[in-house]
Short mmCIF file of C-alpha atoms in Angstrom, two decimals:
data_model
loop_
_atom_site.label_atom_id
_atom_site.label_comp_id
_atom_site.label_asym_id
_atom_site.label_seq_id
_atom_site.Cartn_x
_atom_site.Cartn_y
_atom_site.Cartn_z
CA MET A 8 8.39 15.81 -10.49
CA PRO A 9 9.44 17.05 -14.06
CA THR A 10 10.04 14.26 -16.54
CA THR A 11 11.93 16.30 -19.18
CA LEU A 12 15.65 15.38 -19.09
CA ILE A 13 17.65 18.56 -19.48
CA GLU A 14 21.19 18.92 -20.82
CA PRO A 15 23.51 18.62 -17.78
CA PHE A 16 25.60 21.57 -18.82
CA ARG A 17 25.34 25.28 -19.70
CA ILE A 18 26.52 26.80 -23.02
CA LYS A 19 29.47 29.26 -22.56
CA SER A 20 30.55 29.81 -26.17
CA ILE A 21 28.67 29.50 -29.45
CA GLU A 22 29.54 28.92 -33.13
CA PRO A 23 27.17 30.29 -35.88
CA ILE A 24 25.55 28.13 -38.41
CA ARG A 25 25.35 29.39 -41.95
CA MET A 26 21.91 28.96 -43.37
CA THR A 27 21.63 27.69 -46.94
CA THR A 28 18.79 27.34 -49.43
CA ARG A 29 17.74 24.21 -51.32
CA ALA A 30 19.11 25.69 -54.59
CA GLU A 31 22.49 26.31 -52.95
CA ARG A 32 22.64 22.81 -51.62
CA GLU A 33 21.89 21.23 -54.98
CA ARG A 34 24.80 23.14 -56.46
CA LEU A 35 27.13 22.31 -53.52
CA LEU A 36 26.23 18.62 -53.59
CA ASP A 37 26.88 18.48 -57.45
CA GLU A 38 30.30 20.16 -56.80
CA ALA A 39 31.02 17.54 -54.16
CA ARG A 40 30.38 14.78 -56.66
CA LEU A 41 27.36 13.60 -54.69
CA ASN A 42 29.55 12.55 -51.79
CA PRO A 43 28.65 14.23 -48.38
CA PHE A 44 32.23 13.75 -47.21
CA ARG A 45 33.43 16.14 -49.90
CA LEU A 46 31.17 19.01 -48.68
CA ARG A 47 32.69 21.96 -46.83
CA ALA A 48 31.54 21.90 -43.24
CA GLU A 49 30.48 25.55 -43.43
CA ASP A 50 27.84 24.47 -45.99
CA VAL A 51 26.16 22.04 -43.55
CA LEU A 52 23.51 23.10 -41.18
CA ILE A 53 23.40 20.06 -38.87
CA ASP A 54 26.59 18.04 -39.13
CA TRP A 55 25.87 14.43 -37.91
CA LEU A 56 28.45 12.85 -40.23
CA THR A 57 30.33 11.54 -37.16
CA ASP A 58 30.62 11.79 -33.43
CA SER A 59 34.38 11.39 -33.71
CA GLY A 60 36.36 14.40 -32.51
CA THR A 61 33.39 16.76 -33.35
CA GLY A 62 32.07 17.47 -29.78
CA ALA A 63 32.51 20.42 -27.50
CA MET A 64 35.22 20.37 -24.81
CA SER A 65 34.41 21.54 -21.29
CA SER A 66 35.80 24.51 -19.43
CA ARG A 67 37.82 22.03 -17.32
CA GLN A 68 39.32 20.57 -20.39
CA TRP A 69 40.25 23.95 -21.86
CA GLY A 70 41.82 24.82 -18.55
CA ALA A 71 43.83 21.66 -18.57
CA ILE A 72 45.15 22.47 -22.03
CA MET A 73 47.00 25.42 -20.44
CA GLU A 74 48.86 22.88 -18.35
CA GLY A 75 50.18 20.90 -21.29
CA ASP A 76 53.87 19.90 -21.08
CA GLU A 77 55.22 19.96 -24.62
CA SER A 78 58.56 18.17 -23.81
CA TYR A 79 59.44 15.66 -26.48
CA ALA A 80 60.14 12.73 -24.13
CA GLY A 81 58.79 12.01 -20.60
CA ALA A 82 56.36 14.93 -20.52
CA ARG A 83 54.39 15.46 -17.35
CA SER A 84 51.18 15.39 -19.33
CA PHE A 85 51.81 11.84 -20.45
CA TYR A 86 52.14 10.55 -16.84
CA ARG A 87 48.99 12.41 -15.86
CA LEU A 88 47.06 10.57 -18.60
CA GLN A 89 48.79 7.29 -17.93
CA ALA A 90 47.48 7.37 -14.36
CA VAL A 91 43.88 7.96 -15.45
CA ILE A 92 44.04 5.17 -18.04
CA ARG A 93 45.67 2.67 -15.63
CA GLU A 94 42.95 3.42 -13.10
CA LEU A 95 40.22 2.73 -15.58
CA THR A 96 41.62 -0.23 -17.45
CA GLY A 97 43.95 -1.94 -14.88
CA MET A 98 46.51 -2.34 -17.62
CA GLU A 99 50.17 -1.43 -17.33
CA HIS A 100 51.36 -0.74 -20.89
CA PHE A 101 49.94 2.40 -22.38
CA MET A 102 50.93 4.31 -25.56
CA PRO A 103 49.07 7.32 -26.95
CA THR A 104 48.40 7.69 -30.71
CA HIS A 105 46.92 10.63 -32.75
CA GLN A 106 43.66 8.76 -33.35
CA GLY A 107 42.01 5.31 -33.28
CA ARG A 108 42.97 4.06 -36.78
CA ALA A 109 46.69 4.83 -35.89
CA ALA A 110 46.26 2.62 -32.77
CA GLU A 111 44.79 -0.12 -35.06
CA LYS A 112 47.60 0.20 -37.58
CA VAL A 113 50.35 0.07 -34.95
CA LEU A 114 48.82 -2.91 -32.98
CA PHE A 115 47.81 -5.03 -36.12
CA THR A 116 51.19 -4.54 -37.81
CA ALA A 117 52.83 -5.85 -34.63
CA ALA A 118 50.35 -8.76 -33.97
CA CYS A 119 49.08 -10.01 -37.38
CA LYS A 120 50.42 -11.51 -40.52
CA GLN A 121 48.99 -12.23 -43.93
CA GLY A 122 46.47 -15.05 -43.89
CA ASP A 123 45.29 -14.52 -40.33
CA VAL A 124 41.65 -14.24 -39.30
CA VAL A 125 40.28 -11.83 -36.68
CA PRO A 126 36.72 -12.39 -35.37
CA ASN A 127 34.76 -9.48 -34.09
CA ASN A 128 31.06 -8.69 -33.48
CA CYS A 129 31.42 -6.17 -36.33
CA HIS A 130 34.60 -4.47 -37.51
CA PHE A 131 33.98 -0.80 -38.28
CA ASP A 132 35.50 0.74 -41.50
CA THR A 133 38.99 1.64 -40.45
CA THR A 134 39.39 -1.49 -38.37
CA ARG A 135 38.36 -3.69 -41.27
CA ALA A 136 40.57 -1.75 -43.76
CA ASN A 137 43.65 -1.79 -41.53
CA LEU A 138 43.31 -5.60 -41.12
CA GLU A 139 42.60 -6.23 -44.91
CA TYR A 140 45.50 -4.04 -45.87
CA LEU A 141 47.81 -6.50 -44.11
CA GLY A 142 46.08 -9.42 -45.81
CA VAL A 143 44.01 -10.35 -42.69
CA GLU A 144 40.44 -11.58 -43.00
CA ALA A 145 38.17 -9.48 -40.78
CA LEU A 146 35.28 -11.74 -39.79
CA ASP A 147 31.94 -10.30 -38.43
CA LEU A 148 30.19 -12.71 -36.10
CA VAL A 149 27.46 -10.58 -34.41
CA ILE A 150 24.37 -12.39 -33.23
CA PRO A 151 21.57 -12.85 -35.83
CA GLU A 152 19.44 -10.30 -33.93
CA GLY A 153 22.06 -7.68 -34.62
CA LEU A 154 21.26 -7.79 -38.36
CA GLN A 155 17.56 -7.21 -38.03
CA PRO A 156 17.01 -3.46 -37.64
CA ALA A 157 13.40 -3.55 -36.40
CA LEU A 158 13.89 -6.27 -33.83
CA ILE A 159 14.07 -5.29 -30.15
CA HIS A 160 16.88 -6.92 -28.19
CA PRO A 161 18.72 -5.26 -25.36
CA PHE A 162 22.24 -6.25 -26.48
CA LYS A 163 22.25 -6.47 -30.28
CA GLY A 164 25.99 -5.97 -30.23
CA ASN A 165 26.73 -9.41 -28.71
CA ILE A 166 29.06 -11.73 -30.55
CA ASP A 167 27.76 -15.13 -31.58
CA LEU A 168 29.64 -17.52 -29.31
CA ASP A 169 28.76 -20.69 -31.10
CA ARG A 170 30.20 -19.34 -34.38
CA VAL A 171 33.33 -18.11 -32.47
CA GLU A 172 33.82 -21.55 -30.95
CA HIS A 173 33.44 -23.20 -34.40
CA LEU A 174 35.98 -20.84 -35.88
CA LEU A 175 38.43 -21.48 -33.02
CA ARG A 176 38.18 -25.25 -33.57
CA THR A 177 38.49 -25.10 -37.34
CA ARG A 178 40.83 -22.16 -37.95
CA GLY A 179 42.24 -21.38 -34.52
CA ASP A 180 45.87 -21.60 -35.81
CA ARG A 181 45.19 -18.54 -37.96
CA ILE A 182 43.70 -16.39 -35.19
CA PRO A 183 46.09 -14.00 -33.43
CA PHE A 184 43.41 -12.57 -31.14
CA GLY A 185 39.71 -11.98 -30.93
CA MET A 186 38.11 -8.62 -31.03
CA ILE A 187 34.91 -7.05 -29.72
CA THR A 188 33.76 -3.49 -30.51
CA VAL A 189 31.77 -1.65 -27.79
CA THR A 190 29.35 -0.29 -28.72
CA ASN A 191 28.82 -2.04 -32.12
CA ASN A 192 28.97 0.97 -34.45
CA THR A 193 28.33 -0.98 -37.69
CA GLY A 194 25.19 -2.58 -36.28
CA GLY A 195 23.57 0.65 -34.91
CA GLY A 196 25.55 1.61 -31.89
CA GLN A 197 24.22 -1.46 -30.09
CA PRO A 198 25.74 -2.46 -26.71
CA VAL A 199 27.44 -5.74 -25.74
CA SER A 200 26.37 -7.40 -22.42
CA MET A 201 28.88 -8.01 -19.62
CA ALA A 202 27.82 -11.62 -19.69
CA ASN A 203 28.59 -11.91 -23.44
CA MET A 204 31.95 -10.19 -22.97
CA ARG A 205 32.87 -12.48 -20.06
CA ALA A 206 31.89 -15.68 -21.99
CA TYR A 207 33.76 -14.49 -25.08
CA SER A 208 36.83 -13.70 -22.99
CA GLU A 209 36.81 -17.10 -21.25
CA LEU A 210 36.21 -18.94 -24.63
CA LEU A 211 39.26 -17.11 -26.27
CA HIS A 212 41.42 -17.78 -23.21
CA ARG A 213 40.63 -21.52 -23.23
CA HIS A 214 42.04 -21.62 -26.77
CA GLY A 215 45.10 -19.52 -25.68
CA LYS A 216 43.90 -16.43 -27.60
CA PRO A 217 43.93 -12.82 -26.25
CA LEU A 218 40.97 -10.53 -26.35
CA ILE A 219 41.37 -7.02 -27.79
CA MET A 220 38.56 -4.62 -27.24
CA ASP A 221 37.72 -1.60 -29.47
CA VAL A 222 36.59 0.69 -26.80
CA CYS A 223 35.67 3.88 -28.57
CA ARG A 224 32.46 4.09 -26.78
CA PHE A 225 33.16 2.11 -23.58
CA ALA A 226 31.35 4.61 -21.37
CA GLU A 227 28.02 4.38 -23.38
CA ASN A 228 28.32 0.62 -23.38
CA ALA A 229 28.74 0.63 -19.56
CA MET A 230 25.72 2.83 -19.16
CA PHE A 231 23.64 0.43 -21.32
CA ILE A 232 24.79 -2.38 -18.98
CA LYS A 233 23.76 -0.37 -15.92
CA MET A 234 20.31 0.27 -17.41
CA ARG A 235 19.58 -3.06 -19.05
CA GLU A 236 21.52 -5.98 -17.58
CA PRO A 237 20.32 -7.69 -14.37
CA GLY A 238 22.55 -7.14 -11.41
CA TYR A 239 24.05 -3.84 -12.51
CA THR A 240 21.35 -1.25 -11.68
CA ASP A 241 23.06 -0.10 -8.55
CA VAL A 242 26.61 -0.50 -9.78
CA PRO A 243 28.38 2.84 -10.59
CA VAL A 244 29.40 3.22 -14.27
CA LYS A 245 33.03 3.55 -13.23
CA ALA A 246 32.98 0.13 -11.57
CA ILE A 247 31.20 -1.36 -14.68
CA VAL A 248 33.91 0.18 -16.91
CA GLN A 249 36.62 -1.38 -14.75
CA GLU A 250 34.97 -4.81 -14.93
CA MET A 251 34.67 -4.59 -18.73
CA PHE A 252 38.33 -3.84 -19.00
CA SER A 253 39.27 -6.63 -16.63
CA LEU A 254 38.11 -9.05 -19.27
CA ALA A 255 40.42 -7.80 -22.05
CA ASP A 256 44.11 -8.39 -22.66
CA GLY A 257 44.44 -5.09 -24.64
CA CYS A 258 42.46 -2.28 -26.15
CA THR A 259 42.54 0.23 -28.99
CA MET A 260 40.66 3.45 -28.64
CA SER A 261 39.75 6.39 -30.77
CA ALA A 262 39.53 8.85 -27.83
CA LYS A 263 37.66 11.20 -30.14
CA LYS A 264 34.45 9.41 -29.00
CA ASP A 265 34.08 8.68 -25.26
CA GLY A 266 37.36 10.43 -24.49
CA MET A 267 35.45 13.75 -25.16
CA VAL A 268 38.28 15.24 -27.15
CA ASN A 269 38.86 16.62 -30.64
CA ILE A 270 41.98 14.49 -31.41
CA GLY A 271 43.66 11.41 -29.81
CA GLY A 272 43.63 7.69 -29.30
CA PHE A 273 45.68 5.00 -27.49
CA ILE A 274 46.77 1.43 -27.24
CA VAL A 275 46.74 -0.24 -23.81
CA LEU A 276 48.06 -3.84 -23.18
CA ARG A 277 47.92 -6.05 -20.12
CA ASP A 278 51.35 -7.76 -20.66
CA GLU A 279 54.48 -7.37 -22.80
CA GLN A 280 53.68 -9.90 -25.55
CA TRP A 281 53.62 -7.41 -28.35
CA MET A 282 55.21 -4.42 -26.62
CA ASP A 283 58.58 -4.26 -28.32
CA ALA A 284 56.95 -4.50 -31.83
CA VAL A 285 54.24 -1.96 -30.89
CA ARG A 286 56.78 0.39 -29.44
CA ASN A 287 58.96 0.29 -32.54
CA MET A 288 56.20 0.72 -34.99
CA LEU A 289 54.79 3.63 -32.87
CA ILE A 290 58.15 5.44 -33.01
CA LEU A 291 58.38 4.80 -36.77
CA THR A 292 54.95 6.09 -37.52
CA GLU A 293 53.42 8.23 -34.60
CA GLY A 294 56.22 9.59 -32.56
CA PHE A 295 58.02 8.95 -29.19
CA PRO A 296 55.97 6.68 -26.99
CA THR A 297 55.24 9.44 -24.42
CA TYR A 298 53.49 11.66 -26.95
CA GLY A 299 52.43 9.29 -29.82
CA GLY A 300 51.65 12.04 -32.26
CA LEU A 301 49.88 14.22 -29.79
CA ALA A 302 50.71 17.61 -28.23
CA GLY A 303 50.98 17.69 -24.45
CA ARG A 304 47.91 19.91 -24.33
CA ASP A 305 45.95 17.08 -26.07
CA LEU A 306 47.10 14.58 -23.42
CA GLU A 307 45.82 16.86 -20.68
CA ALA A 308 42.43 17.42 -22.33
CA LEU A 309 42.02 13.60 -22.78
CA ALA A 310 42.92 12.94 -19.09
CA VAL A 311 40.05 15.23 -18.05
CA GLY A 312 37.70 13.92 -20.81
CA LEU A 313 37.93 10.29 -19.84
CA GLN A 314 36.74 11.20 -16.40
CA GLU A 315 33.97 13.51 -17.65
CA GLY A 316 32.88 10.78 -20.11
CA ILE A 317 31.82 8.42 -17.26
CA ASP A 318 29.54 10.92 -15.52
CA GLU A 319 26.24 9.21 -15.11
CA ASP A 320 24.15 12.38 -15.49
CA TYR A 321 25.86 13.11 -18.78
CA LEU A 322 25.48 9.50 -19.99
CA ARG A 323 21.78 9.37 -19.07
CA TYR A 324 21.20 12.55 -21.13
CA ARG A 325 23.38 11.25 -24.00
CA LEU A 326 21.45 7.97 -24.40
CA ARG A 327 18.08 9.83 -23.94
CA THR A 328 18.97 12.15 -26.76
CA ALA A 329 19.19 9.28 -29.26
CA GLU A 330 16.06 7.75 -27.86
CA TYR A 331 14.16 10.96 -28.23
CA LEU A 332 14.94 11.36 -31.99
CA GLY A 333 14.13 7.74 -32.47
CA GLU A 334 10.67 8.24 -30.95
CA ARG A 335 10.01 11.21 -33.18
CA LEU A 336 11.13 9.22 -36.29
CA GLU A 337 9.07 6.13 -35.39
CA ALA A 338 5.99 8.39 -34.90
CA ALA A 339 6.53 9.60 -38.49
CA GLY A 340 6.75 6.07 -39.78
CA VAL A 341 10.46 6.13 -40.40
CA GLY A 342 12.10 2.71 -39.91
CA ILE A 343 15.20 2.79 -37.62
CA VAL A 344 17.51 0.38 -35.88
CA ARG A 345 15.74 -0.53 -32.67
CA PRO A 346 16.32 0.04 -29.80
CA THR A 347 18.34 3.23 -30.45
CA GLY A 348 22.06 3.13 -29.83
CA GLY A 349 24.12 5.46 -27.63
CA HIS A 350 25.80 7.81 -30.11
CA ALA A 351 23.45 7.81 -33.04
CA VAL A 352 20.21 6.97 -34.67
CA TYR A 353 20.44 4.75 -37.66
CA ILE A 354 17.71 5.03 -40.36
CA ASP A 355 16.91 1.88 -42.25
CA ALA A 356 17.07 3.22 -45.81
CA ARG A 357 15.21 0.13 -47.10
CA SER A 358 12.16 1.24 -44.99
CA ILE A 359 11.95 4.44 -47.01
CA LEU A 360 13.28 3.27 -50.38
CA PRO A 361 12.00 -0.39 -50.59
CA ASP A 362 12.00 -0.40 -54.41
CA MET A 363 15.36 1.23 -55.09
CA PRO A 364 17.80 -1.33 -56.61
CA ILE A 365 20.71 -2.14 -54.40
CA GLU A 366 23.11 -1.20 -57.14
CA HIS A 367 21.82 2.43 -56.77
CA TYR A 368 22.98 2.42 -53.16
CA PRO A 369 19.74 3.34 -51.19
CA ALA A 370 21.47 4.51 -47.91
CA TRP A 371 23.83 6.79 -49.91
CA ALA A 372 20.86 8.15 -51.89
CA LEU A 373 19.03 8.80 -48.59
CA CYS A 374 22.09 10.69 -47.21
CA ASN A 375 22.01 12.95 -50.28
CA ALA A 376 18.29 13.55 -49.81
CA LEU A 377 18.65 14.65 -46.22
CA TYR A 378 21.31 17.23 -47.27
CA LEU A 379 19.22 18.58 -50.01
CA GLN A 380 16.07 18.76 -48.02
CA GLY A 381 17.42 20.29 -44.73
CA GLY A 382 21.27 20.63 -44.83
CA ILE A 383 21.71 17.63 -42.57
CA ARG A 384 24.93 15.58 -43.10
CA GLY A 385 24.74 11.90 -42.03
CA VAL A 386 26.88 8.93 -43.10
CA GLU A 387 26.03 5.85 -45.11
CA ILE A 388 26.64 2.52 -43.33
CA GLY A 389 25.84 0.33 -46.22
CA SER A 390 27.15 -0.98 -49.47
CA VAL A 391 29.34 2.01 -50.42
CA MET A 392 31.13 1.87 -47.09
CA PHE A 393 31.17 -2.03 -46.79
CA GLY A 394 30.68 -3.30 -50.30
CA LYS A 395 33.47 -3.97 -52.80
CA ARG A 396 34.11 -3.85 -56.45
CA ARG A 397 35.54 -7.11 -57.73
CA GLU A 398 38.20 -7.25 -60.36
CA ASP A 399 35.48 -8.22 -63.02
CA GLY A 400 33.61 -4.94 -62.21
CA SER A 401 30.81 -6.65 -60.28
CA GLU A 402 29.88 -5.63 -56.69
CA THR A 403 29.40 -7.21 -53.29
CA TYR A 404 26.78 -5.59 -51.12
CA HIS A 405 26.34 -5.01 -47.39
CA SER A 406 23.70 -6.81 -45.40
CA MET A 407 22.04 -3.59 -44.28
CA GLU A 408 21.44 -0.14 -45.86
CA LEU A 409 21.66 2.29 -42.94
CA VAL A 410 22.09 6.09 -42.56
CA ARG A 411 23.83 6.95 -39.30
CA LEU A 412 23.11 10.25 -37.68
CA ALA A 413 25.95 10.56 -35.21
CA PHE A 414 25.69 13.19 -32.53
CA PRO A 415 28.68 15.27 -31.46
CA ARG A 416 28.89 15.41 -27.73
CA ARG A 417 27.56 18.40 -25.78
CA MET A 418 26.94 20.40 -29.00
CA TYR A 419 23.32 20.36 -30.27
CA THR A 420 20.17 21.27 -28.40
CA GLN A 421 16.62 19.89 -28.55
CA SER A 422 15.49 22.28 -31.27
CA HIS A 423 18.21 20.91 -33.59
CA PHE A 424 16.76 17.44 -33.03
CA ASP A 425 13.15 18.63 -33.63
CA TYR A 426 14.23 20.28 -36.78
CA ALA A 427 15.99 17.16 -37.93
CA ALA A 428 12.90 15.02 -37.17
CA GLU A 429 10.81 17.32 -39.31
CA VAL A 430 13.25 17.19 -42.24
CA ILE A 431 13.50 13.41 -42.11
CA ALA A 432 9.67 13.08 -42.14
CA GLU A 433 9.52 15.34 -45.17
CA VAL A 434 12.09 13.26 -46.95
CA LYS A 435 10.06 10.17 -46.20
CA GLU A 436 6.96 11.72 -47.69
CA ASP A 437 8.79 12.62 -50.88
CA ALA A 438 10.69 9.30 -51.20
CA ARG A 439 9.44 8.65 -54.68
CA ASN A 440 11.57 11.51 -55.91
CA ILE A 441 14.81 10.39 -54.26
CA ARG A 442 17.45 9.55 -56.89
CA GLY A 443 19.96 6.69 -56.59
CA VAL A 444 23.63 7.03 -57.53
CA ARG A 445 26.41 5.18 -59.27
CA ILE A 446 30.03 5.34 -58.40
CA VAL A 447 32.26 6.67 -61.14
CA LYS A 448 35.60 6.90 -59.29
CA GLN A 449 36.88 5.14 -56.19
CA PRO A 450 40.07 4.16 -54.28
CA PRO A 451 40.88 0.52 -53.29
CA PHE A 452 40.31 1.11 -49.62
CA LEU A 453 37.68 3.12 -47.72
CA ARG A 454 36.10 4.30 -50.83
CA HIS A 455 33.28 6.15 -49.07
CA PHE A 456 35.63 8.93 -47.85
CA THR A 457 36.64 10.14 -51.38
CA CYS A 458 34.63 8.35 -54.10
CA GLU A 459 32.88 10.35 -56.78
CA CYS A 460 29.35 9.62 -57.83
CA ALA A 461 26.80 10.52 -60.46
CA TRP A 462 23.05 10.25 -60.50
CA ALA A 463 21.93 6.77 -61.54
#
């Protein structure tokens, strides 16, 4: 029986990649102020900056787009998507948004106030920024194993229940809700176990607090549960998904991940506690509640994508892809977050640049080196993204210096991954020549998107 796991799809349309030289890339990176976000996409050979909205849609999704009802209010496409989401989540109240950070902005504005505290395993960048913009403390309480890149643990995304309980006892009056991010993007795309989610939900509910899930990658998390958690081997992924959602009181989602679409997100709530405020804010910022900033064709594509995203053959291939690249990198002596996550491989920049000062941003430096060497664009998950410049000019730094290589869905083939593995191995061998950077211009929030850098 063959052991090679093939792509569970055939390619029907292609998009050419423009090849570049090292000299071209040096010029282009300088023009981008040493910030990969500022590069033109056409100047990138393999674009693993993000898996958010960058994947390929299926023929069924493109067919569904032609069915889009573009009515302003009460469009047929809204009710088609609503039925799919209610079946998966079991929650009554659903509102689309144009993407995940919009869902966060609308819900947090309705449910939070200045001085609040929101615990999570790890808040990702836009979640943290949306909370901090409102004067809310975004508190990361992932288990200790989740902060140790090389350590093997099946569910490194689990939240530390003891620390949550202490927080509820000491500052519970300031907590509007608890959050959990599945999978834990900041910590390496690591999954959360069903047992941990259930215990967290019960703990919050004992203290009268709702649980809000960030479910960008709910399908990948469910597949990890099926593969790793006792008692779930023979349970269909769809049933695992429904059990996960049954533990929550509400969810935000960037549907650009496991919704398999290029744009879209949503808020779903179990009861009406925040509904009036959410609806009013949605109308003010996104649009009427039955389209929420999306065209009817986008709603149709998402209704199909949510169903395709829980296909077990696809999910098995998806998780194996990350595992395969991880194996290639480990064989080359490259340190990564272990075990590999679902949507990405995270390189531990400190394993390649152990002597680079933290103030030169090792993970950012490694991102630049990957682009210069092979035209690969990843994203820094480190002290540029999560550090801050204080008023006195000093810096806070992140606990880990990671480079995330996030894979668009149904887009790259094995030869792309083999090429990437060769490039990364070459970068490691030439690590002594990698240059650090310093930030010369930055905004107050989400500085990694637009900051300008110079060589240190």
